[in-house]
């Protein structure tokens, strides 16, 4: 239904929501995944984050899910909402029907219930792709840093807004088939450091990091990442840009 | 400005190993390009480019092919002239149907190459197939489902195109208003052409759209607006060519039915009394 029509009219009784949550505890070998239904009353402006906290506080303290910032900045509370990756803290219950299914993000190591270890994968990918500023000469910490055009700084900052929530990986068809794929988050980081004038790596060196089927040439341009990214990062443009650069590098 | 730059550099990256354990940047840069760590092959880049390039050439061929066969809608003479033009009589003095065979063989080769390259991306084995199917149903995402449609139509084209191309390679001289119409109706090929029309136009339309977003062509500054525009163009492309194809196929069916009792008779343009092309 169109969101506008879902807004409760003044005086209207609040909706009863049923959250169907995929429960599983991988630490317990006897645990088998199952959907558990929790009912609660919808409140004005309720997010899934608020609903989950209410369930944990009043119905089941063993429910596992992650959150830190409640404001779409930390990237901890990503989960599948009715099958699509989203941040629980930025998902309003009023945008959904009265039955909402929640499941952990696929692809990542499951900690329990809705909690997954995105951090472990993100760190591994960062190390694999060397997503830091690589400089060919020793940095003189006493020297003034070279100036950067504001437009360039803005462009770098735009890509730096990634919160590593894992939604792009969960929304990526390639990643579901190839667990070694670096995903949009990895490619976006390479695009970010390639843009940075302080990073002295050449395209030949970037090719060594992403110039294969686990990198940019594995991407099938399904664009789930771009359409799902909660931070609206320009992933489509960045991946296409890297593909062009790496194709030139690889062809020669 | 300096403040921004310093802020960006200030926090120590947790991914960075301690300085003592960290190789010097020069060493690392050197390492990746020497044999201590084999360099990435250039082939994934080349194969990706070749897949796109072969698809682009085939899609352009498809567009041109549709316009050529649709000339029957204007007149029999025009289609006859187009068919003879590709036999190169104007260049060699005498029509050479073998030229059509060669083009058809070239297209077959390109098609095989394209299919082989595209197969790298198609789910292999039950695990991949199941993972992708589950993901597609769960995500309900336009471009993800679109790719699956492209895989399905591409798979159908493996078989459908070869039937048509074999005809063109083996009997290149039998292209003409009556000859083609007889093949469509009396030869019973119209169901194949009908299936081929839908699968090829849908596959080609999606392919061109995906080429544009894949390489960032014609997208413009606003990626979302650019993609919406490309999506409209894709719909228009498929609708136009499927309609043109259907009308053209109907014209051949109509002509084939009318000509059924004289099937096998060669078409002669007005004023011409002998067949000047190829041999039966």
XYZ file of C-alpha atoms in Angstrom:
532
model
C 0.000 0.000 0.000
C 1.141 3.551 -0.620
C 2.885 4.884 2.473
C 0.641 7.930 2.632
C -2.454 5.784 3.193
C -0.798 3.816 5.970
C -0.405 6.836 8.223
C -2.881 6.420 11.076
C -5.623 8.996 11.127
C -6.075 10.990 14.350
C -8.124 9.013 16.835
C -7.566 5.771 14.984
C -6.490 2.829 17.155
C -2.811 1.926 16.636
C -2.086 -1.144 14.547
C -1.059 -4.455 16.035
C 2.176 -5.513 14.407
C 3.436 -9.055 14.123
C 7.163 -9.401 13.667
C 8.229 -12.786 12.375
C 11.846 -13.082 13.402
C 14.231 -15.770 12.239
C 15.731 -17.263 15.391
C 18.905 -19.322 15.399
C 21.810 -19.799 17.744
C 24.788 -21.228 15.862
C 26.675 -21.661 19.165
C 24.188 -24.376 20.085
C 24.550 -27.367 17.742
C 20.995 -28.437 18.568
C 19.557 -25.073 17.495
C 17.549 -25.165 14.292
C 16.429 -21.981 12.524
C 12.755 -21.117 12.999
C 10.495 -18.111 12.641
C 9.117 -16.757 15.907
C 6.216 -14.318 15.891
C 6.126 -11.373 18.278
C 3.122 -9.105 18.576
C 3.290 -5.525 19.666
C 1.396 -2.277 19.338
C 2.671 0.181 16.773
C 3.656 3.614 18.054
C 3.849 6.893 16.152
C 7.094 7.075 14.172
C 8.126 3.597 15.303
C 11.240 2.183 13.694
C 12.168 -1.475 13.611
C 14.953 -0.651 16.004
C 12.398 0.634 18.539
C 10.135 -2.357 17.957
C 12.988 -4.824 18.469
C 14.070 -3.111 21.663
C 10.522 -3.235 22.946
C 10.301 -6.942 22.180
C 13.603 -7.580 23.903
C 12.602 -5.504 26.928
C 9.110 -6.875 27.368
C 8.878 -10.257 25.677
C 12.151 -12.050 25.089
C 15.459 -10.832 26.542
C 17.331 -13.540 24.630
C 16.601 -11.932 21.234
C 19.907 -11.036 19.578
C 20.337 -8.041 17.295
C 22.921 -5.291 16.951
C 22.671 -1.550 17.233
C 24.840 1.327 18.390
C 23.867 4.726 17.051
C 20.115 4.481 16.273
C 20.676 7.043 13.514
C 21.936 5.209 10.425
C 25.563 6.054 11.076
C 27.144 2.992 12.663
C 25.819 0.393 10.217
C 25.280 -2.221 12.933
C 21.567 -2.905 12.605
C 21.383 -4.038 8.969
C 19.040 -6.990 8.477
C 16.634 -8.416 5.921
C 13.271 -6.715 6.222
C 10.695 -8.656 4.242
C 13.621 -10.072 2.303
C 15.390 -6.814 1.478
C 18.470 -5.503 3.283
C 17.826 -2.361 5.346
C 18.946 -0.600 8.492
C 16.478 -1.341 11.302
C 16.977 2.109 12.808
C 15.966 3.830 9.583
C 13.050 1.578 8.724
C 9.673 2.922 9.770
C 7.125 0.238 10.579
C 4.398 2.363 8.989
C 6.008 1.747 5.576
C 5.231 -1.947 5.923
C 2.194 -4.150 6.418
C 1.183 -5.397 9.833
C 3.216 -8.580 9.298
C 6.945 -7.981 8.935
C 9.524 -10.711 8.496
C 13.021 -10.111 9.805
C 16.041 -12.244 9.064
C 19.797 -11.796 9.482
C 21.841 -10.580 6.534
C 22.916 -13.503 4.387
C 26.577 -13.985 3.408
C 28.038 -12.915 6.778
C 28.886 -15.135 9.735
C 25.836 -15.513 11.941
C 26.314 -14.644 15.587
C 22.714 -15.338 16.546
C 19.177 -14.376 15.524
C 19.520 -11.042 13.671
C 23.126 -10.426 14.634
C 25.842 -11.072 12.057
C 29.586 -10.487 12.148
C 29.956 -7.930 9.368
C 33.045 -6.503 11.075
C 35.077 -9.657 10.581
C 34.387 -9.714 6.843
C 34.892 -5.958 6.475
C 38.269 -6.115 8.180
C 39.345 -9.086 6.108
C 38.326 -7.276 2.925
C 40.079 -4.080 4.005
C 43.300 -6.000 4.569
C 42.929 -7.919 1.342
C 42.276 -4.777 -0.698
C 44.715 -2.656 1.308
C 42.176 0.069 1.794
C 44.401 2.668 3.283
C 46.458 5.499 1.885
C 49.559 3.913 0.394
C 52.426 6.299 -0.159
C 55.595 5.491 -2.009
C 57.710 7.825 0.085
C 58.036 8.139 3.822
C 55.690 10.765 5.204
C 57.267 13.808 6.774
C 55.001 14.328 9.732
C 56.421 17.809 10.366
C 55.717 19.097 6.875
C 52.514 20.809 5.941
C 50.263 18.513 4.025
C 49.735 19.317 0.365
C 46.576 21.263 -0.296
C 43.587 19.623 -1.942
C 40.880 21.234 -4.032
C 37.638 21.468 -2.049
C 35.761 19.722 -4.868
C 38.176 16.791 -4.684
C 37.906 16.632 -0.904
C 34.135 16.596 -1.269
C 34.310 13.809 -3.831
C 36.495 11.720 -1.516
C 34.214 12.442 1.406
C 31.197 11.387 -0.652
C 32.702 7.899 -1.031
C 33.974 7.892 2.539
C 30.388 8.017 3.797
C 30.199 4.206 3.554
C 29.273 2.791 6.967
C 30.145 -0.827 6.125
C 26.667 -2.008 7.076
C 26.829 -4.933 4.628
C 23.544 -4.135 2.857
C 25.294 -3.932 -0.535
C 26.767 -7.392 -0.064
C 23.428 -8.837 1.040
C 21.787 -7.211 -1.993
C 24.427 -8.485 -4.435
C 23.606 -11.500 -6.603
C 27.273 -12.052 -7.433
C 28.264 -12.230 -3.764
C 25.604 -14.875 -3.144
C 27.260 -17.054 -5.781
C 30.900 -16.158 -5.157
C 31.875 -15.712 -1.532
C 35.251 -14.273 -2.526
C 33.674 -11.333 -4.332
C 34.766 -8.025 -2.783
C 31.374 -6.425 -3.371
C 30.428 -2.813 -3.780
C 31.832 -1.897 -0.374
C 35.296 -3.107 -1.410
C 35.162 -1.523 -4.855
C 33.885 1.750 -3.424
C 36.862 1.871 -1.075
C 39.275 1.319 -3.927
C 37.528 4.126 -5.839
C 37.903 6.333 -2.779
C 41.662 5.735 -2.397
C 42.257 5.952 -6.132
C 40.767 9.426 -5.970
C 42.984 10.489 -3.093
C 46.095 12.350 -4.298
C 47.967 11.232 -1.185
C 47.645 7.624 -2.304
C 50.434 7.058 -4.812
C 49.321 3.679 -6.127
C 49.053 3.344 -9.881
C 46.227 1.666 -11.794
C 48.579 -1.289 -12.357
C 48.740 -1.728 -8.601
C 44.990 -1.328 -8.178
C 44.567 -3.924 -10.910
C 46.449 -6.377 -8.716
C 43.808 -5.836 -6.041
C 40.551 -5.806 -8.015
C 41.361 -6.780 -11.620
C 39.857 -10.261 -11.518
C 36.551 -12.103 -11.210
C 36.590 -11.652 -7.435
C 36.954 -7.924 -8.049
C 35.467 -5.509 -10.526
C 35.175 -8.034 -13.371
C 33.081 -10.336 -11.191
C 30.439 -7.618 -10.868
C 27.451 -8.394 -13.094
C 25.931 -4.904 -12.779
C 22.778 -6.185 -11.115
C 22.872 -2.922 -9.134
C 21.197 -4.331 -6.040
C 24.009 -2.599 -4.127
C 23.249 0.791 -5.643
C 19.500 0.550 -5.123
C 19.726 -0.751 -1.563
C 22.606 1.306 -0.123
C 21.122 3.125 2.921
C 23.616 5.939 2.426
C 22.751 6.428 -1.259
C 26.362 6.044 -2.330
C 26.960 6.384 -6.097
C 27.981 2.730 -6.384
C 26.746 2.253 -9.952
C 28.875 5.155 -11.184
C 31.936 4.163 -9.175
C 31.926 0.529 -10.220
C 31.453 1.499 -13.883
C 34.325 3.977 -13.552
C 36.632 1.376 -11.997
C 35.614 -1.150 -14.631
C 36.638 1.242 -17.402
C 39.961 2.043 -15.753
C 40.775 -1.573 -14.969
C 39.697 -2.723 -18.441
C 42.134 -0.263 -20.011
C 44.810 -1.471 -17.616
C 44.049 -5.115 -18.327
C 43.744 -4.822 -22.079
C 47.175 -3.290 -22.576
C 41.549 22.844 4.013
C 44.566 21.592 5.909
C 42.304 20.821 8.823
C 40.176 18.485 6.717
C 43.190 16.681 5.393
C 44.664 16.274 8.852
C 41.415 14.983 10.251
C 41.308 12.421 7.505
C 44.784 11.212 8.338
C 44.679 11.492 12.104
C 43.072 8.249 13.335
C 45.280 5.197 13.083
C 43.645 2.661 10.830
C 42.916 -0.514 12.759
C 43.559 -2.508 9.605
C 47.108 -1.244 9.522
C 49.507 -3.706 11.100
C 52.040 -2.209 13.529
C 54.725 -0.180 11.801
C 57.448 -2.703 12.576
C 55.529 -5.535 10.941
C 54.343 -3.429 8.038
C 56.365 -3.738 4.854
C 57.620 -0.491 3.429
C 55.224 0.886 0.851
C 57.875 0.593 -1.841
C 58.410 -3.035 -0.964
C 54.711 -3.763 -1.068
C 54.221 -1.989 -4.346
C 57.201 -3.856 -5.687
C 56.009 -7.178 -4.327
C 52.692 -7.223 -6.113
C 54.429 -6.819 -9.436
C 57.080 -9.454 -8.949
C 57.002 -13.186 -8.890
C 56.872 -13.499 -5.103
C 53.154 -12.839 -5.535
C 51.962 -13.713 -9.025
C 50.452 -10.754 -10.811
C 46.766 -10.855 -11.619
C 46.054 -12.243 -15.059
C 44.946 -9.704 -17.659
C 42.423 -12.160 -19.031
C 39.436 -11.396 -16.765
C 39.609 -7.813 -18.081
C 39.906 -8.940 -21.687
C 37.131 -11.515 -21.388
C 34.833 -8.937 -19.804
C 35.534 -6.519 -22.643
C 35.127 -9.203 -25.288
C 31.809 -10.287 -23.808
C 30.515 -6.729 -23.976
C 31.949 -6.139 -27.431
C 30.558 -9.356 -28.936
C 27.159 -8.590 -27.390
C 27.209 -5.060 -28.774
C 28.068 -6.239 -32.301
C 25.358 -8.923 -32.166
C 22.768 -6.427 -30.900
C 23.641 -3.977 -33.686
C 23.449 -6.822 -36.193
C 20.030 -7.718 -34.791
C 18.800 -4.157 -35.318
C 20.141 -4.002 -38.883
C 18.800 -7.493 -39.663
C 15.322 -6.507 -38.509
C 15.289 -3.464 -40.759
C 16.482 -5.512 -43.725
C 13.838 -8.246 -43.375
C 11.159 -5.619 -42.704
C 11.691 -4.152 -46.179
C 9.133 -6.771 -47.309
C 6.546 -4.435 -45.760
C 7.422 -1.792 -48.327
C 7.561 -3.988 -51.413
C 8.681 -7.370 -52.661
C 11.068 -5.673 -55.071
C 12.802 -3.797 -52.274
C 13.346 -6.944 -50.202
C 14.580 -8.719 -53.340
C 17.059 -5.889 -53.965
C 18.309 -5.956 -50.367
C 18.822 -9.733 -50.521
C 20.704 -9.452 -53.815
C 22.750 -6.521 -52.518
C 24.302 -8.749 -49.849
C 25.270 -11.273 -52.496
C 27.653 -8.647 -53.829
C 26.597 -8.770 -57.478
C 27.210 -5.023 -57.692
C 30.829 -5.617 -56.704
C 31.760 -8.926 -58.308
C 29.602 -8.684 -61.405
C 27.823 -11.888 -60.523
C 25.849 -12.566 -57.318
C 27.802 -14.560 -54.758
C 25.441 -16.236 -52.260
C 28.560 -17.625 -50.576
C 29.050 -14.120 -49.184
C 25.799 -14.511 -47.234
C 27.014 -17.897 -46.039
C 30.217 -16.323 -44.833
C 28.405 -13.560 -42.971
C 26.060 -16.120 -41.404
C 29.055 -18.262 -40.426
C 30.719 -15.171 -38.936
C 27.611 -14.362 -36.928
C 27.503 -17.983 -35.770
C 31.104 -17.746 -34.633
C 30.418 -14.497 -32.813
C 27.358 -16.007 -31.192
C 29.290 -19.038 -29.976
C 32.018 -16.760 -28.604
C 29.460 -14.535 -26.883
C 27.632 -17.524 -25.380
C 30.891 -19.000 -24.166
C 31.953 -15.710 -22.583
C 28.535 -15.147 -21.014
C 28.527 -18.641 -19.568
C 31.232 -17.502 -17.124
C 28.529 -15.593 -15.288
C 25.678 -18.091 -15.385
C 25.219 -19.983 -12.101
C 27.194 -23.202 -12.236
C 26.048 -26.109 -10.142
C 23.209 -26.488 -7.712
C 24.732 -24.383 -4.933
C 25.154 -21.280 -7.079
C 21.826 -21.775 -8.798
C 19.991 -22.160 -5.515
C 21.822 -19.213 -3.937
C 20.939 -16.906 -6.821
C 17.324 -18.058 -7.165
C 16.693 -17.598 -3.447
C 18.329 -14.189 -3.569
C 16.298 -13.098 -6.603
C 12.968 -14.123 -5.105
C 13.817 -12.580 -1.747
C 15.121 -9.283 -3.091
C 12.368 -8.560 -5.649
C 14.722 -6.170 -7.414
C 14.179 -5.060 -11.005
C 17.701 -5.278 -12.394
C 18.453 -8.549 -10.610
C 15.325 -10.157 -12.115
C 16.146 -8.574 -15.455
C 19.493 -10.314 -15.532
C 17.783 -13.614 -14.869
C 15.457 -12.945 -17.801
C 18.553 -12.296 -19.898
C 20.043 -15.618 -18.797
C 16.812 -17.440 -19.684
C 16.414 -15.783 -23.088
C 20.129 -16.279 -23.774
C 19.782 -19.976 -22.989
C 16.843 -20.261 -25.396
C 18.864 -18.429 -28.052
C 21.580 -21.096 -27.877
C 19.145 -23.378 -29.669
C 16.850 -21.091 -31.624
C 19.569 -19.124 -33.394
C 21.446 -22.192 -34.564
C 18.410 -23.480 -36.493
C 18.038 -20.203 -38.368
C 21.751 -19.690 -38.889
C 22.221 -23.183 -40.293
C 19.550 -22.370 -42.868
C 21.370 -19.202 -43.818
C 24.766 -20.862 -44.024
C 23.548 -23.844 -46.033
C 21.003 -22.174 -48.322
C 22.049 -18.549 -48.700
C 20.565 -18.299 -52.181
C 17.067 -18.943 -50.865
C 16.526 -15.450 -49.540
C 13.836 -13.571 -51.385
C 10.167 -12.663 -51.076
C 8.806 -16.057 -52.197
C 11.765 -18.086 -50.975
C 11.644 -16.649 -47.453
C 7.848 -16.736 -47.300
C 7.862 -20.394 -48.365
C 10.413 -21.192 -45.692
C 8.255 -19.413 -43.084
C 4.945 -21.022 -44.031
C 5.399 -24.140 -46.171
C 8.708 -24.926 -44.454
C 6.942 -24.603 -41.103
C 9.560 -22.257 -39.643
C 7.192 -19.604 -38.343
C 6.998 -20.946 -34.756
C 10.794 -20.827 -34.556
C 10.867 -17.280 -35.943
C 8.141 -16.204 -33.546
C 10.055 -17.567 -30.548
C 13.288 -16.146 -31.943
C 11.731 -12.719 -32.353
C 10.672 -12.411 -28.711
C 13.762 -13.949 -27.163
C 16.255 -12.098 -29.365
C 14.616 -8.683 -29.030
C 14.153 -9.011 -25.272
C 17.693 -10.340 -24.829
C 19.165 -7.649 -27.069
C 17.212 -4.841 -25.413
C 18.232 -5.910 -21.932
C 21.774 -6.487 -23.141
C 22.166 -2.981 -24.543
C 20.677 -1.456 -21.376
C 22.995 -3.496 -19.179
C 25.987 -2.606 -21.343
C 25.236 1.068 -20.778
C 24.974 0.791 -16.992
C 27.856 -1.646 -16.772
C 30.335 0.653 -18.467
C 28.659 3.914 -17.433
C 27.710 5.005 -20.966
C 24.830 7.425 -21.593
C 24.078 7.535 -17.876
C 24.832 11.214 -17.308
C 25.637 12.915 -14.025
C 22.612 11.628 -12.167
C 22.926 7.841 -12.198
C 19.347 7.223 -11.079
C 17.805 9.560 -13.640
C 20.113 8.146 -16.309
C 19.045 4.623 -15.511
C 15.367 5.563 -15.598
C 15.928 7.098 -19.015
C 17.779 4.024 -20.234
C 14.978 1.823 -18.908
C 12.426 3.782 -20.945
C 14.631 3.460 -24.018
C 14.932 -0.294 -23.419
C 11.166 -0.687 -23.213
C 10.702 1.374 -26.347
C 13.425 -0.625 -28.128
C 11.870 -3.986 -27.300
C 8.319 -2.798 -28.036
C 9.308 -1.259 -31.382
C 11.302 -4.223 -32.652
C 8.854 -6.851 -31.401
C 5.994 -4.984 -33.104
C 7.975 -4.513 -36.302
C 9.016 -8.160 -36.162
C 5.469 -9.389 -35.632
C 4.102 -7.330 -38.488
C 6.952 -8.508 -40.722
C 6.452 -12.144 -39.755
C 2.740 -11.800 -40.457
C 3.560 -10.402 -43.887
C 5.751 -13.442 -44.640
C 3.090 -15.820 -43.305
C 0.466 -14.111 -45.452
C 2.665 -14.274 -48.532
C 3.680 -17.865 -47.741
C 0.061 -18.988 -47.469
C -0.853 -17.289 -50.732
C 2.190 -18.867 -52.388
C 1.812 -22.319 -50.797
C 0.523 -24.022 -53.937
C 3.532 -22.707 -55.869
C 6.059 -23.306 -53.098
C 9.607 -23.531 -54.422
C 9.016 -21.059 -57.217
C 11.671 -18.340 -57.235
C 10.720 -14.708 -57.123
C 11.416 -12.638 -60.197
C 11.132 -8.883 -60.024
C 8.889 -7.246 -62.623
C 10.564 -7.116 -65.999
C 12.983 -9.941 -65.259
C 12.470 -13.354 -66.768
C 15.400 -15.390 -65.430
C 16.762 -16.024 -61.994
C 20.147 -14.309 -61.807
C 21.156 -15.436 -58.407
C 22.573 -18.646 -57.013
C 21.531 -22.137 -57.987
C 18.810 -24.361 -56.662
